[in-house]
Amino acid sequence: MSWAKLLAGNHVTALAPSKAELDNLRSIVARSLKDVTAAGLSADARFTMAYDAARTLSLLIVRAAGYRPRAVGGHYNTFLAMETADPAFAALSAYFDGCRMRRNSCGYDFAGGVSDTDAEGLLKTVRQFAVDAEAWIKARYPHLA
């Protein structure tokens, strides 16, 4: 999908990013990645924290590109826009959107819907994405790195 289509469909708005804003988002990612290692957390809680880091990293990409996802459908719009920012993120976007639906189930419908393996798999993916996202920003928008 193109930015023009996302704009026309009210999925995003154009908005210039700032390094301070991106640094604030980075601090949220760092907090989530630290908190997810706390002892005694359920798989649901670890999955939710890893998901929050994934969504925030995805937002970091979208904001660096100069767009903001619309609030209605914000998480979905974030992943859609991340794929638009760079088609190389398409597989991650689809994976994170699937995680969004699982996070919704364990957060709103029932407890215990996520296994330790699910939580660890997402966390491993997010840790690598954190490295990749920063490299992507540095390569394309060095003033925001």
Short mmCIF file of N, CA, C and O in Angstrom, two decimals:
data_model
loop_
_atom_site.label_atom_id
_atom_site.label_comp_id
_atom_site.label_asym_id
_atom_site.label_seq_id
_atom_site.Cartn_x
_atom_site.Cartn_y
_atom_site.Cartn_z
N MET A 1 0.86 -1.18 0.00
CA MET A 1 0.00 0.00 0.00
C MET A 1 0.90 1.23 0.00
O MET A 1 2.00 1.21 0.51
N SER A 2 0.42 2.31 -0.54
CA SER A 2 1.19 3.55 -0.62
C SER A 2 0.77 4.51 0.49
O SER A 2 -0.31 4.37 1.08
N TRP A 3 1.64 5.48 0.76
CA TRP A 3 1.28 6.51 1.75
C TRP A 3 0.03 7.25 1.28
O TRP A 3 -0.82 7.58 2.10
N ALA A 4 -0.10 7.49 -0.02
CA ALA A 4 -1.27 8.19 -0.54
C ALA A 4 -2.55 7.42 -0.21
O ALA A 4 -3.55 8.03 0.20
N LYS A 5 -2.52 6.11 -0.36
CA LYS A 5 -3.71 5.30 -0.03
C LYS A 5 -3.97 5.28 1.47
O LYS A 5 -5.12 5.33 1.90
N LEU A 6 -2.92 5.21 2.26
CA LEU A 6 -3.11 5.23 3.72
C LEU A 6 -3.67 6.58 4.18
O LEU A 6 -4.53 6.62 5.07
N LEU A 7 -3.19 7.65 3.56
CA LEU A 7 -3.72 8.98 3.88
C LEU A 7 -5.18 9.09 3.46
O LEU A 7 -6.03 9.56 4.23
N ALA A 8 -5.48 8.66 2.25
CA ALA A 8 -6.85 8.74 1.73
C ALA A 8 -7.81 7.88 2.55
O ALA A 8 -8.98 8.25 2.72
N GLY A 9 -7.34 6.75 3.06
CA GLY A 9 -8.17 5.86 3.86
C GLY A 9 -8.21 6.22 5.34
O GLY A 9 -8.79 5.49 6.14
N ASN A 10 -7.63 7.36 5.69
CA ASN A 10 -7.58 7.83 7.07
C ASN A 10 -6.91 6.84 8.02
O ASN A 10 -7.27 6.74 9.19
N HIS A 11 -5.91 6.12 7.51
CA HIS A 11 -5.12 5.22 8.36
C HIS A 11 -3.98 5.97 9.03
O HIS A 11 -3.54 5.57 10.12
N VAL A 12 -3.49 7.03 8.37
CA VAL A 12 -2.38 7.82 8.90
C VAL A 12 -2.61 9.29 8.59
O VAL A 12 -3.44 9.65 7.75
N THR A 13 -1.84 10.12 9.29
CA THR A 13 -1.73 11.53 8.95
C THR A 13 -0.25 11.83 8.77
O THR A 13 0.61 11.17 9.36
N ALA A 14 0.05 12.82 7.95
CA ALA A 14 1.44 13.24 7.76
C ALA A 14 1.81 14.16 8.91
O ALA A 14 1.05 15.07 9.26
N LEU A 15 2.94 13.91 9.51
CA LEU A 15 3.41 14.73 10.63
C LEU A 15 4.91 14.57 10.76
O LEU A 15 5.41 13.45 10.89
N ALA A 16 5.60 15.68 10.70
CA ALA A 16 7.06 15.64 10.79
C ALA A 16 7.49 15.08 12.15
O ALA A 16 6.92 15.44 13.18
N PRO A 17 8.49 14.21 12.14
CA PRO A 17 8.98 13.64 13.40
C PRO A 17 10.03 14.53 14.04
O PRO A 17 10.57 15.43 13.39
N SER A 18 10.31 14.27 15.30
CA SER A 18 11.43 14.94 15.97
C SER A 18 12.26 13.88 16.67
O SER A 18 11.76 12.82 17.06
N LYS A 19 13.54 14.18 16.84
CA LYS A 19 14.41 13.25 17.53
C LYS A 19 13.95 13.06 18.97
O LYS A 19 13.98 11.94 19.50
N ALA A 20 13.48 14.13 19.61
CA ALA A 20 13.00 14.02 21.00
C ALA A 20 11.83 13.04 21.09
O ALA A 20 11.77 12.22 22.02
N GLU A 21 10.91 13.11 20.15
CA GLU A 21 9.78 12.19 20.16
C GLU A 21 10.26 10.75 19.99
O GLU A 21 9.82 9.84 20.70
N LEU A 22 11.16 10.54 19.04
CA LEU A 22 11.67 9.19 18.82
C LEU A 22 12.45 8.68 20.03
O LEU A 22 12.35 7.51 20.39
N ASP A 23 13.18 9.57 20.68
CA ASP A 23 13.90 9.17 21.90
C ASP A 23 12.92 8.77 23.01
O ASP A 23 13.19 7.84 23.77
N ASN A 24 11.79 9.47 23.09
CA ASN A 24 10.77 9.08 24.06
C ASN A 24 10.22 7.69 23.75
O ASN A 24 10.01 6.87 24.65
N LEU A 25 9.98 7.42 22.47
CA LEU A 25 9.52 6.08 22.08
C LEU A 25 10.58 5.03 22.40
O LEU A 25 10.25 3.94 22.88
N ARG A 26 11.84 5.37 22.18
CA ARG A 26 12.93 4.44 22.52
C ARG A 26 12.92 4.12 24.01
O ARG A 26 13.20 2.98 24.41
N SER A 27 12.61 5.12 24.83
CA SER A 27 12.60 4.88 26.29
C SER A 27 11.46 3.92 26.67
O SER A 27 11.60 3.11 27.59
N ILE A 28 10.36 3.98 25.95
CA ILE A 28 9.25 3.05 26.20
C ILE A 28 9.67 1.63 25.82
O ILE A 28 9.39 0.67 26.55
N VAL A 29 10.35 1.48 24.69
CA VAL A 29 10.84 0.17 24.27
C VAL A 29 11.81 -0.38 25.31
O VAL A 29 11.70 -1.54 25.72
N ALA A 30 12.74 0.45 25.75
CA ALA A 30 13.73 0.00 26.74
C ALA A 30 13.04 -0.45 28.02
O ALA A 30 13.41 -1.49 28.60
N ARG A 31 12.04 0.30 28.46
CA ARG A 31 11.31 -0.08 29.67
C ARG A 31 10.61 -1.42 29.48
O ARG A 31 10.69 -2.30 30.34
N SER A 32 9.94 -1.61 28.36
CA SER A 32 9.23 -2.86 28.11
C SER A 32 10.20 -4.04 28.06
O SER A 32 9.92 -5.10 28.62
N LEU A 33 11.33 -3.86 27.39
CA LEU A 33 12.30 -4.95 27.28
C LEU A 33 12.98 -5.25 28.62
O LEU A 33 13.40 -6.38 28.85
N LYS A 34 13.05 -4.28 29.49
CA LYS A 34 13.58 -4.52 30.84
C LYS A 34 12.52 -5.20 31.70
O LYS A 34 12.78 -6.21 32.36
N ASP A 35 11.31 -4.67 31.68
CA ASP A 35 10.24 -5.21 32.53
C ASP A 35 9.86 -6.64 32.17
O ASP A 35 9.47 -7.41 33.04
N VAL A 36 9.99 -7.01 30.91
CA VAL A 36 9.59 -8.34 30.47
C VAL A 36 10.45 -9.43 31.12
O VAL A 36 10.04 -10.59 31.17
N THR A 37 11.59 -9.06 31.66
CA THR A 37 12.48 -10.05 32.29
C THR A 37 12.24 -10.19 33.79
O THR A 37 12.92 -10.98 34.44
N ALA A 38 11.28 -9.47 34.34
CA ALA A 38 10.99 -9.56 35.78
C ALA A 38 10.55 -10.98 36.14
O ALA A 38 9.81 -11.63 35.39
N ALA A 39 11.00 -11.44 37.28
CA ALA A 39 10.67 -12.80 37.73
C ALA A 39 9.18 -12.90 38.07
O ALA A 39 8.56 -11.95 38.54
N GLY A 40 8.63 -14.07 37.79
CA GLY A 40 7.27 -14.38 38.21
C GLY A 40 6.16 -13.92 37.28
O GLY A 40 4.99 -14.10 37.61
N LEU A 41 6.50 -13.37 36.15
CA LEU A 41 5.45 -12.92 35.22
C LEU A 41 4.84 -14.10 34.49
O LEU A 41 5.53 -15.06 34.15
N SER A 42 3.57 -14.01 34.23
CA SER A 42 2.89 -15.04 33.43
C SER A 42 3.33 -14.91 31.98
O SER A 42 3.85 -13.87 31.54
N ALA A 43 3.10 -15.95 31.21
CA ALA A 43 3.38 -15.90 29.77
C ALA A 43 2.55 -14.80 29.11
O ALA A 43 3.04 -14.09 28.23
N ASP A 44 1.29 -14.65 29.56
CA ASP A 44 0.43 -13.58 29.02
C ASP A 44 1.07 -12.22 29.24
O ASP A 44 1.10 -11.39 28.33
N ALA A 45 1.57 -11.97 30.45
CA ALA A 45 2.17 -10.67 30.77
C ALA A 45 3.44 -10.44 29.96
O ALA A 45 3.66 -9.34 29.42
N ARG A 46 4.28 -11.46 29.85
CA ARG A 46 5.51 -11.32 29.06
C ARG A 46 5.18 -11.07 27.59
O ARG A 46 5.80 -10.23 26.93
N PHE A 47 4.19 -11.78 27.08
CA PHE A 47 3.77 -11.60 25.69
C PHE A 47 3.27 -10.17 25.49
O PHE A 47 3.62 -9.52 24.50
N THR A 48 2.46 -9.68 26.41
CA THR A 48 1.91 -8.33 26.31
C THR A 48 3.02 -7.28 26.32
O THR A 48 2.99 -6.33 25.53
N MET A 49 4.00 -7.44 27.20
CA MET A 49 5.10 -6.48 27.25
C MET A 49 5.96 -6.54 25.99
O MET A 49 6.38 -5.50 25.47
N ALA A 50 6.21 -7.74 25.51
CA ALA A 50 6.98 -7.88 24.26
C ALA A 50 6.20 -7.27 23.10
O ALA A 50 6.77 -6.59 22.23
N TYR A 51 4.89 -7.50 23.09
CA TYR A 51 4.04 -6.91 22.04
C TYR A 51 4.10 -5.38 22.11
O TYR A 51 4.20 -4.72 21.07
N ASP A 52 4.03 -4.84 23.31
CA ASP A 52 4.09 -3.38 23.45
C ASP A 52 5.40 -2.83 22.87
O ASP A 52 5.40 -1.78 22.22
N ALA A 53 6.50 -3.54 23.10
CA ALA A 53 7.78 -3.12 22.53
C ALA A 53 7.73 -3.21 21.00
O ALA A 53 8.21 -2.31 20.30
N ALA A 54 7.14 -4.28 20.48
CA ALA A 54 7.02 -4.45 19.02
C ALA A 54 6.20 -3.33 18.41
O ALA A 54 6.58 -2.75 17.37
N ARG A 55 5.08 -3.01 19.03
CA ARG A 55 4.22 -1.95 18.50
C ARG A 55 4.94 -0.60 18.56
O ARG A 55 4.89 0.19 17.62
N THR A 56 5.64 -0.35 19.65
CA THR A 56 6.34 0.93 19.79
C THR A 56 7.50 1.03 18.80
O THR A 56 7.72 2.10 18.22
N LEU A 57 8.22 -0.05 18.59
CA LEU A 57 9.28 -0.04 17.57
C LEU A 57 8.69 0.19 16.18
O LEU A 57 9.28 0.92 15.36
N SER A 58 7.55 -0.41 15.91
CA SER A 58 6.88 -0.20 14.62
C SER A 58 6.47 1.25 14.48
O SER A 58 6.62 1.85 13.40
N LEU A 59 5.98 1.84 15.55
CA LEU A 59 5.63 3.25 15.55
C LEU A 59 6.86 4.12 15.31
O LEU A 59 6.79 5.13 14.60
N LEU A 60 7.98 3.72 15.87
CA LEU A 60 9.24 4.44 15.67
C LEU A 60 9.56 4.53 14.17
O LEU A 60 9.93 5.60 13.67
N ILE A 61 9.39 3.43 13.46
CA ILE A 61 9.64 3.39 12.02
C ILE A 61 8.68 4.34 11.29
O ILE A 61 9.08 5.14 10.45
N VAL A 62 7.41 4.24 11.63
CA VAL A 62 6.38 5.06 10.96
C VAL A 62 6.61 6.54 11.24
O VAL A 62 6.52 7.38 10.33
N ARG A 63 6.91 6.88 12.48
CA ARG A 63 7.15 8.28 12.83
C ARG A 63 8.40 8.81 12.13
O ARG A 63 8.42 9.94 11.66
N ALA A 64 9.45 7.99 12.07
CA ALA A 64 10.67 8.42 11.39
C ALA A 64 10.36 8.75 9.92
O ALA A 64 10.93 9.69 9.36
N ALA A 65 9.45 7.98 9.33
CA ALA A 65 9.06 8.21 7.93
C ALA A 65 8.16 9.44 7.76
O ALA A 65 7.87 9.83 6.63
N GLY A 66 7.72 10.02 8.87
CA GLY A 66 6.94 11.26 8.78
C GLY A 66 5.43 11.09 8.82
O GLY A 66 4.69 11.95 8.36
N TYR A 67 4.97 9.99 9.41
CA TYR A 67 3.53 9.73 9.50
C TYR A 67 3.16 9.32 10.91
O TYR A 67 3.99 8.86 11.68
N ARG A 68 1.89 9.50 11.23
CA ARG A 68 1.35 9.07 12.51
C ARG A 68 0.10 8.24 12.24
O ARG A 68 -0.80 8.70 11.55
N PRO A 69 0.05 7.04 12.80
CA PRO A 69 -1.17 6.22 12.63
C PRO A 69 -2.36 6.89 13.30
O PRO A 69 -2.21 7.54 14.35
N ARG A 70 -3.52 6.76 12.70
CA ARG A 70 -4.74 7.28 13.29
C ARG A 70 -5.08 6.50 14.55
O ARG A 70 -4.81 5.30 14.64
N ALA A 71 -5.70 7.17 15.50
CA ALA A 71 -6.02 6.54 16.78
C ALA A 71 -7.01 5.38 16.64
O ALA A 71 -6.85 4.34 17.28
N VAL A 72 -8.02 5.56 15.82
CA VAL A 72 -8.99 4.48 15.62
C VAL A 72 -8.30 3.39 14.81
O VAL A 72 -7.82 3.63 13.71
N GLY A 73 -8.20 2.22 15.40
CA GLY A 73 -7.46 1.14 14.76
C GLY A 73 -5.96 1.36 14.80
O GLY A 73 -5.23 0.89 13.93
N GLY A 74 -5.51 2.07 15.81
CA GLY A 74 -4.12 2.51 15.90
C GLY A 74 -3.08 1.43 15.76
O GLY A 74 -2.11 1.59 15.02
N HIS A 75 -3.24 0.31 16.47
CA HIS A 75 -2.23 -0.75 16.39
C HIS A 75 -2.22 -1.36 14.99
O HIS A 75 -1.16 -1.54 14.40
N TYR A 76 -3.39 -1.66 14.47
CA TYR A 76 -3.50 -2.20 13.11
C TYR A 76 -2.89 -1.23 12.11
O TYR A 76 -2.10 -1.61 11.23
N ASN A 77 -3.23 0.06 12.24
CA ASN A 77 -2.72 1.07 11.33
C ASN A 77 -1.21 1.20 11.44
O ASN A 77 -0.53 1.47 10.45
N THR A 78 -0.67 1.02 12.64
CA THR A 78 0.77 1.11 12.83
C THR A 78 1.48 0.03 12.02
O THR A 78 2.45 0.31 11.31
N PHE A 79 0.99 -1.20 12.10
CA PHE A 79 1.64 -2.29 11.37
C PHE A 79 1.46 -2.14 9.86
O PHE A 79 2.37 -2.42 9.09
N LEU A 80 0.30 -1.66 9.45
CA LEU A 80 0.05 -1.41 8.03
C LEU A 80 1.01 -0.35 7.51
O LEU A 80 1.61 -0.50 6.44
N ALA A 81 1.19 0.71 8.28
CA ALA A 81 2.07 1.80 7.88
C ALA A 81 3.54 1.38 7.91
O ALA A 81 4.33 1.83 7.08
N MET A 82 3.91 0.52 8.85
CA MET A 82 5.30 0.06 8.91
C MET A 82 5.67 -0.65 7.61
O MET A 82 6.75 -0.46 7.07
N GLU A 83 4.76 -1.46 7.11
CA GLU A 83 5.00 -2.16 5.86
C GLU A 83 5.11 -1.18 4.69
O GLU A 83 5.87 -1.40 3.75
N THR A 84 4.38 -0.09 4.77
CA THR A 84 4.45 0.93 3.72
C THR A 84 5.78 1.68 3.80
O THR A 84 6.35 2.02 2.76
N ALA A 85 6.27 1.89 5.01
CA ALA A 85 7.56 2.57 5.18
C ALA A 85 8.67 1.79 4.49
O ALA A 85 9.58 2.38 3.90
N ASP A 86 8.58 0.46 4.56
CA ASP A 86 9.56 -0.38 3.88
C ASP A 86 8.96 -1.78 3.70
O ASP A 86 8.70 -2.47 4.69
N PRO A 87 8.74 -2.18 2.46
CA PRO A 87 8.17 -3.51 2.21
C PRO A 87 8.99 -4.66 2.82
O PRO A 87 8.47 -5.75 3.01
N ALA A 88 10.25 -4.40 3.14
CA ALA A 88 11.08 -5.41 3.79
C ALA A 88 10.51 -5.79 5.16
O ALA A 88 10.83 -6.86 5.70
N PHE A 89 9.65 -4.95 5.71
CA PHE A 89 9.02 -5.21 7.01
C PHE A 89 7.69 -5.96 6.88
O PHE A 89 6.99 -6.14 7.88
N ALA A 90 7.33 -6.40 5.69
CA ALA A 90 6.02 -7.02 5.47
C ALA A 90 5.80 -8.25 6.34
O ALA A 90 4.74 -8.40 6.96
N ALA A 91 6.76 -9.13 6.42
CA ALA A 91 6.60 -10.36 7.22
C ALA A 91 6.48 -10.01 8.71
O ALA A 91 5.63 -10.59 9.41
N LEU A 92 7.28 -9.09 9.17
CA LEU A 92 7.18 -8.66 10.57
C LEU A 92 5.83 -8.01 10.85
O LEU A 92 5.23 -8.24 11.89
N SER A 93 5.39 -7.18 9.92
CA SER A 93 4.10 -6.52 10.08
C SER A 93 2.98 -7.54 10.24
O SER A 93 2.14 -7.42 11.14
N ALA A 94 2.98 -8.57 9.41
CA ALA A 94 1.96 -9.62 9.49
C ALA A 94 2.08 -10.38 10.80
O ALA A 94 1.07 -10.68 11.46
N TYR A 95 3.29 -10.70 11.21
CA TYR A 95 3.51 -11.42 12.47
C TYR A 95 3.02 -10.59 13.66
O TYR A 95 2.29 -11.08 14.53
N PHE A 96 3.41 -9.33 13.70
CA PHE A 96 3.01 -8.47 14.81
C PHE A 96 1.50 -8.24 14.82
O PHE A 96 0.89 -8.13 15.89
N ASP A 97 0.87 -8.18 13.65
CA ASP A 97 -0.58 -8.03 13.62
C ASP A 97 -1.25 -9.28 14.18
O ASP A 97 -2.25 -9.19 14.89
N GLY A 98 -0.71 -10.44 13.89
CA GLY A 98 -1.22 -11.67 14.50
C GLY A 98 -1.04 -11.65 16.00
O GLY A 98 -1.93 -12.09 16.76
N CYS A 99 0.10 -11.12 16.45
CA CYS A 99 0.34 -10.98 17.90
C CYS A 99 -0.64 -9.99 18.52
O CYS A 99 -1.05 -10.17 19.67
N ARG A 100 -1.03 -8.99 17.76
CA ARG A 100 -2.02 -8.02 18.25
C ARG A 100 -3.31 -8.74 18.60
O ARG A 100 -3.91 -8.50 19.66
N MET A 101 -3.73 -9.62 17.73
CA MET A 101 -4.98 -10.34 17.98
C MET A 101 -4.85 -11.29 19.18
O MET A 101 -5.76 -11.39 20.00
N ARG A 102 -3.70 -11.92 19.33
CA ARG A 102 -3.48 -12.79 20.48
C ARG A 102 -3.41 -11.97 21.76
O ARG A 102 -3.93 -12.38 22.80
N ARG A 103 -2.76 -10.82 21.70
CA ARG A 103 -2.69 -9.94 22.86
C ARG A 103 -4.09 -9.48 23.26
O ARG A 103 -4.43 -9.43 24.44
N ASN A 104 -4.92 -9.18 22.30
CA ASN A 104 -6.29 -8.79 22.60
C ASN A 104 -7.03 -9.92 23.32
O ASN A 104 -7.76 -9.67 24.28
N SER A 105 -6.85 -11.14 22.86
CA SER A 105 -7.52 -12.28 23.50
C SER A 105 -7.09 -12.46 24.94
O SER A 105 -7.91 -12.61 25.83
N CYS A 106 -5.78 -12.45 25.18
CA CYS A 106 -5.31 -12.68 26.56
C CYS A 106 -5.50 -11.45 27.44
O CYS A 106 -5.48 -11.56 28.66
N GLY A 107 -5.71 -10.30 26.84
CA GLY A 107 -5.92 -9.09 27.63
C GLY A 107 -7.38 -8.77 27.89
O GLY A 107 -7.71 -8.12 28.88
N TYR A 108 -8.27 -9.22 27.01
CA TYR A 108 -9.66 -8.84 27.11
C TYR A 108 -10.63 -10.01 27.25
O TYR A 108 -11.74 -9.84 27.75
N ASP A 109 -10.23 -11.19 26.77
CA ASP A 109 -11.17 -12.30 26.72
C ASP A 109 -10.94 -13.39 27.77
O ASP A 109 -11.87 -13.83 28.42
N PHE A 110 -9.69 -13.83 27.89
CA PHE A 110 -9.41 -14.92 28.83
C PHE A 110 -7.91 -14.95 29.14
O PHE A 110 -7.10 -14.52 28.33
N ALA A 111 -7.57 -15.47 30.31
CA ALA A 111 -6.18 -15.61 30.73
C ALA A 111 -5.64 -16.96 30.28
O ALA A 111 -6.38 -17.93 30.14
N GLY A 112 -4.33 -17.01 30.06
CA GLY A 112 -3.69 -18.26 29.75
C GLY A 112 -3.71 -18.65 28.29
O GLY A 112 -3.42 -19.80 27.95
N GLY A 113 -3.99 -17.73 27.41
CA GLY A 113 -4.07 -18.05 25.99
C GLY A 113 -2.74 -18.02 25.27
O GLY A 113 -2.68 -18.28 24.08
N VAL A 114 -1.68 -17.70 26.00
CA VAL A 114 -0.35 -17.60 25.40
C VAL A 114 0.58 -18.55 26.15
O VAL A 114 0.56 -18.59 27.38
N SER A 115 1.39 -19.28 25.43
CA SER A 115 2.34 -20.19 26.06
C SER A 115 3.67 -19.49 26.31
O SER A 115 3.95 -18.42 25.75
N ASP A 116 4.50 -20.12 27.14
CA ASP A 116 5.86 -19.61 27.35
C ASP A 116 6.61 -19.54 26.03
O ASP A 116 7.35 -18.59 25.78
N THR A 117 6.41 -20.53 25.19
CA THR A 117 7.07 -20.57 23.88
C THR A 117 6.64 -19.38 23.02
O THR A 117 7.47 -18.76 22.35
N ASP A 118 5.34 -19.06 23.05
CA ASP A 118 4.84 -17.90 22.30
C ASP A 118 5.49 -16.61 22.78
O ASP A 118 5.93 -15.77 21.98
N ALA A 119 5.53 -16.45 24.11
CA ALA A 119 6.10 -15.23 24.69
C ALA A 119 7.58 -15.11 24.37
O ALA A 119 8.06 -14.03 23.99
N GLU A 120 8.31 -16.21 24.50
CA GLU A 120 9.75 -16.19 24.22
C GLU A 120 10.02 -15.95 22.74
O GLU A 120 10.97 -15.24 22.39
N GLY A 121 9.21 -16.53 21.89
CA GLY A 121 9.38 -16.33 20.45
C GLY A 121 9.18 -14.88 20.06
O GLY A 121 9.97 -14.32 19.27
N LEU A 122 8.14 -14.27 20.60
CA LEU A 122 7.89 -12.85 20.31
C LEU A 122 9.03 -12.00 20.85
O LEU A 122 9.53 -11.10 20.17
N LEU A 123 9.45 -12.27 22.07
CA LEU A 123 10.52 -11.48 22.68
C LEU A 123 11.81 -11.57 21.85
O LEU A 123 12.48 -10.56 21.61
N LYS A 124 12.15 -12.75 21.40
CA LYS A 124 13.35 -12.93 20.57
C LYS A 124 13.23 -12.11 19.29
O LYS A 124 14.19 -11.43 18.87
N THR A 125 12.07 -12.15 18.66
CA THR A 125 11.84 -11.39 17.43
C THR A 125 11.95 -9.90 17.69
O THR A 125 12.55 -9.15 16.91
N VAL A 126 11.39 -9.45 18.80
CA VAL A 126 11.40 -8.02 19.13
C VAL A 126 12.81 -7.53 19.41
O VAL A 126 13.19 -6.43 18.99
N ARG A 127 13.59 -8.33 20.11
CA ARG A 127 14.98 -7.92 20.39
C ARG A 127 15.76 -7.72 19.09
O ARG A 127 16.53 -6.77 18.96
N GLN A 128 15.58 -8.62 18.13
CA GLN A 128 16.26 -8.45 16.85
C GLN A 128 15.69 -7.26 16.09
O GLN A 128 16.43 -6.50 15.46
N PHE A 129 14.38 -7.07 16.15
CA PHE A 129 13.75 -5.94 15.48
C PHE A 129 14.25 -4.62 16.05
O PHE A 129 14.40 -3.65 15.30
N ALA A 130 14.53 -4.56 17.34
CA ALA A 130 15.05 -3.33 17.94
C ALA A 130 16.37 -2.94 17.28
O ALA A 130 16.60 -1.76 16.96
N VAL A 131 17.22 -3.91 17.04
CA VAL A 131 18.50 -3.66 16.36
C VAL A 131 18.25 -3.24 14.92
O VAL A 131 18.82 -2.25 14.43
N ASP A 132 17.39 -3.98 14.24
CA ASP A 132 17.10 -3.69 12.83
C ASP A 132 16.43 -2.34 12.63
O ASP A 132 16.73 -1.62 11.67
N ALA A 133 15.52 -1.99 13.52
CA ALA A 133 14.80 -0.71 13.41
C ALA A 133 15.77 0.46 13.56
O ALA A 133 15.71 1.43 12.80
N GLU A 134 16.66 0.36 14.53
CA GLU A 134 17.64 1.44 14.72
C GLU A 134 18.57 1.55 13.52
O GLU A 134 18.90 2.66 13.08
N ALA A 135 18.99 0.43 12.96
CA ALA A 135 19.84 0.46 11.77
C ALA A 135 19.09 1.08 10.59
O ALA A 135 19.67 1.86 9.81
N TRP A 136 17.80 0.75 10.46
CA TRP A 136 16.97 1.29 9.39
C TRP A 136 16.87 2.81 9.51
O TRP A 136 17.03 3.54 8.53
N ILE A 137 16.61 3.28 10.72
CA ILE A 137 16.49 4.72 10.94
C ILE A 137 17.83 5.42 10.67
O ILE A 137 17.87 6.45 10.01
N LYS A 138 18.89 4.85 11.18
CA LYS A 138 20.22 5.45 10.98
C LYS A 138 20.57 5.55 9.51
O LYS A 138 21.14 6.55 9.07
N ALA A 139 20.20 4.53 8.72
CA ALA A 139 20.52 4.53 7.29
C ALA A 139 19.67 5.54 6.50
O ALA A 139 20.15 6.13 5.55
N ARG A 140 18.41 5.72 6.90
CA ARG A 140 17.50 6.56 6.12
C ARG A 140 17.28 7.96 6.69
O ARG A 140 17.02 8.90 5.95
N TYR A 141 17.33 8.05 8.00
CA TYR A 141 17.05 9.31 8.69
C TYR A 141 18.10 9.52 9.78
O TYR A 141 17.77 9.51 10.96
N PRO A 142 19.37 9.71 9.40
CA PRO A 142 20.44 9.78 10.41
C PRO A 142 20.23 10.89 11.45
O PRO A 142 20.67 10.75 12.59
N HIS A 143 19.54 11.93 11.08
CA HIS A 143 19.28 13.03 12.03
C HIS A 143 18.32 12.60 13.14
O HIS A 143 18.21 13.29 14.16
N LEU A 144 17.64 11.47 12.97
CA LEU A 144 16.71 10.97 13.99
C LEU A 144 17.30 9.81 14.79
O LEU A 144 16.68 9.32 15.73
N ALA A 145 18.50 9.38 14.41
CA ALA A 145 19.14 8.22 15.08
C ALA A 145 19.71 8.61 16.44
O ALA A 145 19.93 9.74 16.74
#
